[in-house]
PDB file of N, CA and C in Angstrom:
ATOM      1  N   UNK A 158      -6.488  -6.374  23.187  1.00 64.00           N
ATOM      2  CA  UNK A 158      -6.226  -7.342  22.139  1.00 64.00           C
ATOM      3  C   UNK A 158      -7.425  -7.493  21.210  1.00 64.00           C
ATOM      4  N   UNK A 159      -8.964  -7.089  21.657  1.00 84.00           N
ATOM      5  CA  UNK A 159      -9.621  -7.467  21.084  1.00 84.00           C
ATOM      6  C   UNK A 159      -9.958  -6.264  20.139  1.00 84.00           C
ATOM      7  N   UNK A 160      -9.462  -4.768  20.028  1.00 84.00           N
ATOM      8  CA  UNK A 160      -9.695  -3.758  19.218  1.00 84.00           C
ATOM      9  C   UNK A 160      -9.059  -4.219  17.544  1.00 84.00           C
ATOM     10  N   UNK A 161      -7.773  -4.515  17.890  1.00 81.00           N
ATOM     11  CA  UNK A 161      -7.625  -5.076  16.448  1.00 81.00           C
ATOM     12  C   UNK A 161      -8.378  -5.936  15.457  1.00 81.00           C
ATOM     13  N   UNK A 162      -9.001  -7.476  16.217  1.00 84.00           N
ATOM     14  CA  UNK A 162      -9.833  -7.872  15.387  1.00 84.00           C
ATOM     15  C   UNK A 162     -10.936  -7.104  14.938  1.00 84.00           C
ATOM     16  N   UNK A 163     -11.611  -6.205  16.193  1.00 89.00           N
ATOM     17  CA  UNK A 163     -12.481  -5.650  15.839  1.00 89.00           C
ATOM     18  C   UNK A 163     -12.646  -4.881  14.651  1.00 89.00           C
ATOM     19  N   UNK A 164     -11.653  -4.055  14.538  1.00 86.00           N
ATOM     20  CA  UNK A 164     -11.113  -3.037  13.657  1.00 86.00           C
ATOM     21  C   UNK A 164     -10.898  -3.887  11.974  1.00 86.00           C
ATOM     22  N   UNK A 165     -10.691  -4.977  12.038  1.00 86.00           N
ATOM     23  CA  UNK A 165     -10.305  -6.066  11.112  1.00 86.00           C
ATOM     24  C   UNK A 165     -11.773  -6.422  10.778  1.00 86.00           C
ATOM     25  N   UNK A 166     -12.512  -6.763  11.589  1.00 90.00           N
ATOM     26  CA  UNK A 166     -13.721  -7.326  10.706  1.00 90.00           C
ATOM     27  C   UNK A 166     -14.299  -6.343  10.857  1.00 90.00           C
ATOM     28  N   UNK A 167     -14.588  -5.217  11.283  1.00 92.00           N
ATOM     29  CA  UNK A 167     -15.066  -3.888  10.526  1.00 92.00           C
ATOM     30  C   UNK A 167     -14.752  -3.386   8.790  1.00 92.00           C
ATOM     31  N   UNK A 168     -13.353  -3.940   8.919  1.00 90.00           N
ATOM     32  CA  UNK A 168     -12.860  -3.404   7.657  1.00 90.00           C
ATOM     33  C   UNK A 168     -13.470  -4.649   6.464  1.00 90.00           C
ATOM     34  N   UNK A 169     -13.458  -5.895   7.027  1.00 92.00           N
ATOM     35  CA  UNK A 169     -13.537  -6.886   5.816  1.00 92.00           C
ATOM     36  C   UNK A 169     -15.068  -6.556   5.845  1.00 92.00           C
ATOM     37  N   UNK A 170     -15.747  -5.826   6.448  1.00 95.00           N
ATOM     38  CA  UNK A 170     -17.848  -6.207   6.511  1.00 95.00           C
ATOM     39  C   UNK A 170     -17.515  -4.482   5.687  1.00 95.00           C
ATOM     40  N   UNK A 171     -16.759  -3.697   5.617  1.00 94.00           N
ATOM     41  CA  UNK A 171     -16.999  -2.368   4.621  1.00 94.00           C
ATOM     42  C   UNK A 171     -16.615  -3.247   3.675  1.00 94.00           C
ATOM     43  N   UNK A 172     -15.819  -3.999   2.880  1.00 94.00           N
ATOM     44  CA  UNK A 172     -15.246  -4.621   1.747  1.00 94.00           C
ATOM     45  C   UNK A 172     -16.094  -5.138   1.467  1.00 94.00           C
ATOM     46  N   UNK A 173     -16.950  -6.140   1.811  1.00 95.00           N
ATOM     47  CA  UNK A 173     -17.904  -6.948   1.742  1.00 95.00           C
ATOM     48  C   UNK A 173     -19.276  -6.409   1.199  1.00 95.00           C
ATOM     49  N   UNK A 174     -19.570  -5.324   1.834  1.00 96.00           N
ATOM     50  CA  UNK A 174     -20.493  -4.399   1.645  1.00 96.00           C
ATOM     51  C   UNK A 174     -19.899  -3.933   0.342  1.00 96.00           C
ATOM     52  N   UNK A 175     -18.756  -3.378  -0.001  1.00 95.00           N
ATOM     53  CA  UNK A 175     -18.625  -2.778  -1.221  1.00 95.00           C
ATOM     54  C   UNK A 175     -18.836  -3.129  -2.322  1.00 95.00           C
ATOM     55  N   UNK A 176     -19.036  -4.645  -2.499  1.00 95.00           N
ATOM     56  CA  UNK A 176     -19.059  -5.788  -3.632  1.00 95.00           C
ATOM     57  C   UNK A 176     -20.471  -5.365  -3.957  1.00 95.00           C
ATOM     58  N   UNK A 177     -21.085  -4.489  -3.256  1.00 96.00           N
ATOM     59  CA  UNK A 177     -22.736  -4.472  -4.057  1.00 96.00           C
ATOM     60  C   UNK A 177     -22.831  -2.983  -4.732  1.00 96.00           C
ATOM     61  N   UNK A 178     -21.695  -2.478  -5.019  1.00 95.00           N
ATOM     62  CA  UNK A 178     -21.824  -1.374  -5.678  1.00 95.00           C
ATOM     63  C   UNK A 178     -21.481  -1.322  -6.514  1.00 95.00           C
ATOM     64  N   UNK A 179     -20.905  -0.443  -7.943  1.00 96.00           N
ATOM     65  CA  UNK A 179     -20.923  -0.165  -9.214  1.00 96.00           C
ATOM     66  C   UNK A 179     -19.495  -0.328  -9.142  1.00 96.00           C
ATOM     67  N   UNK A 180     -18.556  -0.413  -8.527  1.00 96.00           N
ATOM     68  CA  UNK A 180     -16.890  -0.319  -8.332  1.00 96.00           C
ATOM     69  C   UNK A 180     -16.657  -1.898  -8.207  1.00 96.00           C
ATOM     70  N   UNK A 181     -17.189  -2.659  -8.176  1.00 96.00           N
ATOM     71  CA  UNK A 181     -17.055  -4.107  -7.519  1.00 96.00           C
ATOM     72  C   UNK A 181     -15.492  -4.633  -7.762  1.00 96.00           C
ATOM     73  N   UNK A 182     -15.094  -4.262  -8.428  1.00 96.00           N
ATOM     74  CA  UNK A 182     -12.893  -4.832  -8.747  1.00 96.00           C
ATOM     75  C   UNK A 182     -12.498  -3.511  -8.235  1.00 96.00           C
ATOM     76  N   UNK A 183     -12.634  -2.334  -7.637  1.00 95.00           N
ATOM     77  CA  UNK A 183     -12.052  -2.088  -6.742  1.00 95.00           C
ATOM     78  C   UNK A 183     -12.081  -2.419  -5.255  1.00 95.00           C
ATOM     79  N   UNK A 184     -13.285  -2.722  -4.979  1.00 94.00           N
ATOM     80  CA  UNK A 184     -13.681  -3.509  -3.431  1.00 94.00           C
ATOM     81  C   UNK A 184     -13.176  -4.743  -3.584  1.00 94.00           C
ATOM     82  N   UNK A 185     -13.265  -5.470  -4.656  1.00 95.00           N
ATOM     83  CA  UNK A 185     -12.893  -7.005  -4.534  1.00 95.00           C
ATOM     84  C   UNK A 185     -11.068  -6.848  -4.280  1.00 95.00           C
ATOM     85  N   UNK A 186     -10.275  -5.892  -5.034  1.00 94.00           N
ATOM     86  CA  UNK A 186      -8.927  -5.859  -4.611  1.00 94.00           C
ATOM     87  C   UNK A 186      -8.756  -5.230  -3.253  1.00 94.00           C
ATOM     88  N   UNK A 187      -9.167  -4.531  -2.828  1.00 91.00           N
ATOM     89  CA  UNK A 187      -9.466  -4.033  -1.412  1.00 91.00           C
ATOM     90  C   UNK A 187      -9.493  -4.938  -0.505  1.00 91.00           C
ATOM     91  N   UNK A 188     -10.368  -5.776  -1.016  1.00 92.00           N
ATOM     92  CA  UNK A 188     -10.659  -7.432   0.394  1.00 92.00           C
ATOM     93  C   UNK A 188      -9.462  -8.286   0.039  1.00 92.00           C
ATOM     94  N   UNK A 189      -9.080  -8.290  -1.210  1.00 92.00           N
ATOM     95  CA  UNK A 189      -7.811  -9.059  -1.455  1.00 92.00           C
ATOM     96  C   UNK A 189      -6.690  -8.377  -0.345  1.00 92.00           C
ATOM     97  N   UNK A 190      -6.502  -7.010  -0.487  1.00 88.00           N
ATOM     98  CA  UNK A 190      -5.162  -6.734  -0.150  1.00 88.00           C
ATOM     99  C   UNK A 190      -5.624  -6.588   1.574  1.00 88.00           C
ATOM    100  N   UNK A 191      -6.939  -6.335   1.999  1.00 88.00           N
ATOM    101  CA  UNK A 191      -7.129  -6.586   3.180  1.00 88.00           C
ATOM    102  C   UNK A 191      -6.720  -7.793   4.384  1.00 88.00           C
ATOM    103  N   UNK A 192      -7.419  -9.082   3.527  1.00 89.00           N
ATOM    104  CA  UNK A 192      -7.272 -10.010   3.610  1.00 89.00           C
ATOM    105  C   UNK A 192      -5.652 -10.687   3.521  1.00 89.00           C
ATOM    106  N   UNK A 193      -4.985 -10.235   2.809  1.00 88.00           N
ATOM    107  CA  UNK A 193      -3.832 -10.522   2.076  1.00 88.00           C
ATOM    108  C   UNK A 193      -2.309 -10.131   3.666  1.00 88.00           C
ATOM    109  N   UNK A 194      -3.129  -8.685   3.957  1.00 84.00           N
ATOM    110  CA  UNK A 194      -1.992  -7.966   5.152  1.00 84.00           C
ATOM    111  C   UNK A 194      -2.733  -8.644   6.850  1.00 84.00           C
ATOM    112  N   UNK A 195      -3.688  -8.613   6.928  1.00 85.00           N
ATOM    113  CA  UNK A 195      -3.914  -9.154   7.857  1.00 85.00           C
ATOM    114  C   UNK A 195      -3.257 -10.852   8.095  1.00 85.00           C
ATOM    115  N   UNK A 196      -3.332 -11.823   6.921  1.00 86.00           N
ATOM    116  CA  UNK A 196      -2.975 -12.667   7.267  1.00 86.00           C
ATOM    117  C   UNK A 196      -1.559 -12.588   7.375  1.00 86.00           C
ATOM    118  N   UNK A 197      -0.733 -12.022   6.636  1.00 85.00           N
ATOM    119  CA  UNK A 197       0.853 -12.068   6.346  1.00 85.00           C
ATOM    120  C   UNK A 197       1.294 -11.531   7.642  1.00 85.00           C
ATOM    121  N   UNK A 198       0.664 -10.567   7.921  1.00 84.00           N
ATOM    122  CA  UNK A 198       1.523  -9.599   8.797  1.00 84.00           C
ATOM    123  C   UNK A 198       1.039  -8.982  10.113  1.00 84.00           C
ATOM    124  N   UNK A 199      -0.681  -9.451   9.508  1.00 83.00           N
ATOM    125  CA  UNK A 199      -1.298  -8.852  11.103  1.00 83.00           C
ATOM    126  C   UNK A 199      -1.733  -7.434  10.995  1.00 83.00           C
ATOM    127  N   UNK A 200      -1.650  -6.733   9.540  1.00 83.00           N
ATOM    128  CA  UNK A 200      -2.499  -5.475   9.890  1.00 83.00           C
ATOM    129  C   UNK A 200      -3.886  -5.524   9.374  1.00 83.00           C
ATOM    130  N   UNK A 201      -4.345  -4.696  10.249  1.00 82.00           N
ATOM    131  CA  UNK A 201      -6.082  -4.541  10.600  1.00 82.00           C
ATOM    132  C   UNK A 201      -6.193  -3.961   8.737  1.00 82.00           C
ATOM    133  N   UNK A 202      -5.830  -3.008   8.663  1.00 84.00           N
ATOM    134  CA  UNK A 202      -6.347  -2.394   7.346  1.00 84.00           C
ATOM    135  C   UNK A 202      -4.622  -2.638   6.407  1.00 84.00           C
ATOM    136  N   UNK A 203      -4.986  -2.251   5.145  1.00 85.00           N
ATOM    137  CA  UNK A 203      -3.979  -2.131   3.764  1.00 85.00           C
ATOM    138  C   UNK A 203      -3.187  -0.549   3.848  1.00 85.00           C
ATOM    139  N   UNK A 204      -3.487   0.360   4.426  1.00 86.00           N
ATOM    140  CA  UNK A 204      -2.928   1.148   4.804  1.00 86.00           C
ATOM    141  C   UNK A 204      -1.503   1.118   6.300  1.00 86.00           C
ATOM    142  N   UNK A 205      -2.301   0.463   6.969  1.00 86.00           N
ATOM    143  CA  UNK A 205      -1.353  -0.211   8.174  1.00 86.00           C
ATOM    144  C   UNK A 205      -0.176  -0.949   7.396  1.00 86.00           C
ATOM    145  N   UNK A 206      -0.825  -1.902   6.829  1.00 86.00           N
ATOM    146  CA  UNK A 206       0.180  -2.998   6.215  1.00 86.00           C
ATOM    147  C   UNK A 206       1.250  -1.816   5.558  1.00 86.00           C
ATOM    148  N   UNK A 207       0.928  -1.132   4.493  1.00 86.00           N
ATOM    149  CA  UNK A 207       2.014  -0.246   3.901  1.00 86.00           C
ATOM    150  C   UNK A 207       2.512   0.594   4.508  1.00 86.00           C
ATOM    151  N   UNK A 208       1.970   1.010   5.928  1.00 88.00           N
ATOM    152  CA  UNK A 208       2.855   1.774   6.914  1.00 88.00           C
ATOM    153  C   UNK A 208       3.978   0.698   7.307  1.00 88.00           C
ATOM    154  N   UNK A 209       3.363  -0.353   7.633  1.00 88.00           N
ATOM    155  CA  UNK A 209       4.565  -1.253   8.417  1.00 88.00           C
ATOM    156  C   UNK A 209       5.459  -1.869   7.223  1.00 88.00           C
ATOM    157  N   UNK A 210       5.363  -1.905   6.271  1.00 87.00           N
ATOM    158  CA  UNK A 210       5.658  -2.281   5.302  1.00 87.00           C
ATOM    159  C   UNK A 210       7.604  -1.342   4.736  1.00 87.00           C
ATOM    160  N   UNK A 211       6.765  -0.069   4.812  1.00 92.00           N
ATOM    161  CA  UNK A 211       7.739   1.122   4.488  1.00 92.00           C
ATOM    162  C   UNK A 211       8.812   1.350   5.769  1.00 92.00           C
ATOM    163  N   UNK A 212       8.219   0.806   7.237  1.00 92.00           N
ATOM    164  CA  UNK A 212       9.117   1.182   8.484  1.00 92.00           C
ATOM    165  C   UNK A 212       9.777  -0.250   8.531  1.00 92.00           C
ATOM    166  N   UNK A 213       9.825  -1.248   8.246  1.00 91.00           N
ATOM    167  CA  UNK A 213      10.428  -1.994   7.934  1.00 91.00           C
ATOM    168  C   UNK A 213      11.504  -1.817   6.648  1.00 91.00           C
ATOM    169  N   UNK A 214      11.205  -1.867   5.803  1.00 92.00           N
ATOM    170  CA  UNK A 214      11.870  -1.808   4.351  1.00 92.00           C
ATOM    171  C   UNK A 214      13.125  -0.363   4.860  1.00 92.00           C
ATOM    172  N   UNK A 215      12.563   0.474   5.874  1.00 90.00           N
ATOM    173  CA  UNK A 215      13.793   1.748   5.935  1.00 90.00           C
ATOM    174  C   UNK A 215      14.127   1.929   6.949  1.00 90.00           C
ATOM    175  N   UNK A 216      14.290   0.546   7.399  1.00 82.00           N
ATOM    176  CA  UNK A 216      15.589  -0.310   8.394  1.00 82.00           C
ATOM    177  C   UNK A 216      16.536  -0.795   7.593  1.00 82.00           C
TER     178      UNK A 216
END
């Protein structure tokens, strides 16, 4: 149980980290949509979310 969070605040501390680079509104939508699937739905990353997203929707 505890790999997922892990995996989750791994991902929000790369997002976080990304805000100090030259891309900063692509990292900042990144932590949005990070932030955004983890709370809604429970996935660790924005890729997960649109996996579960698509296996749902083609039910």
């Amino acid at each position: 149980m505890a790999i997922p969070y892990a995996v989750a605040a791994l991902n929000l501390a790369v997002a976080v980290a990304g805000l100090w680079t030259r891309h900063k509104l692509g990292w900042s939508l990144y932590l949005i949509a990070s932030l955004a699937g983890f709370i809604l739905i429970g996935a660790t990353t924005p890729i997960t979310a649109v996996l579960t997203l698509i296996t749902v929707a083609s039910n």
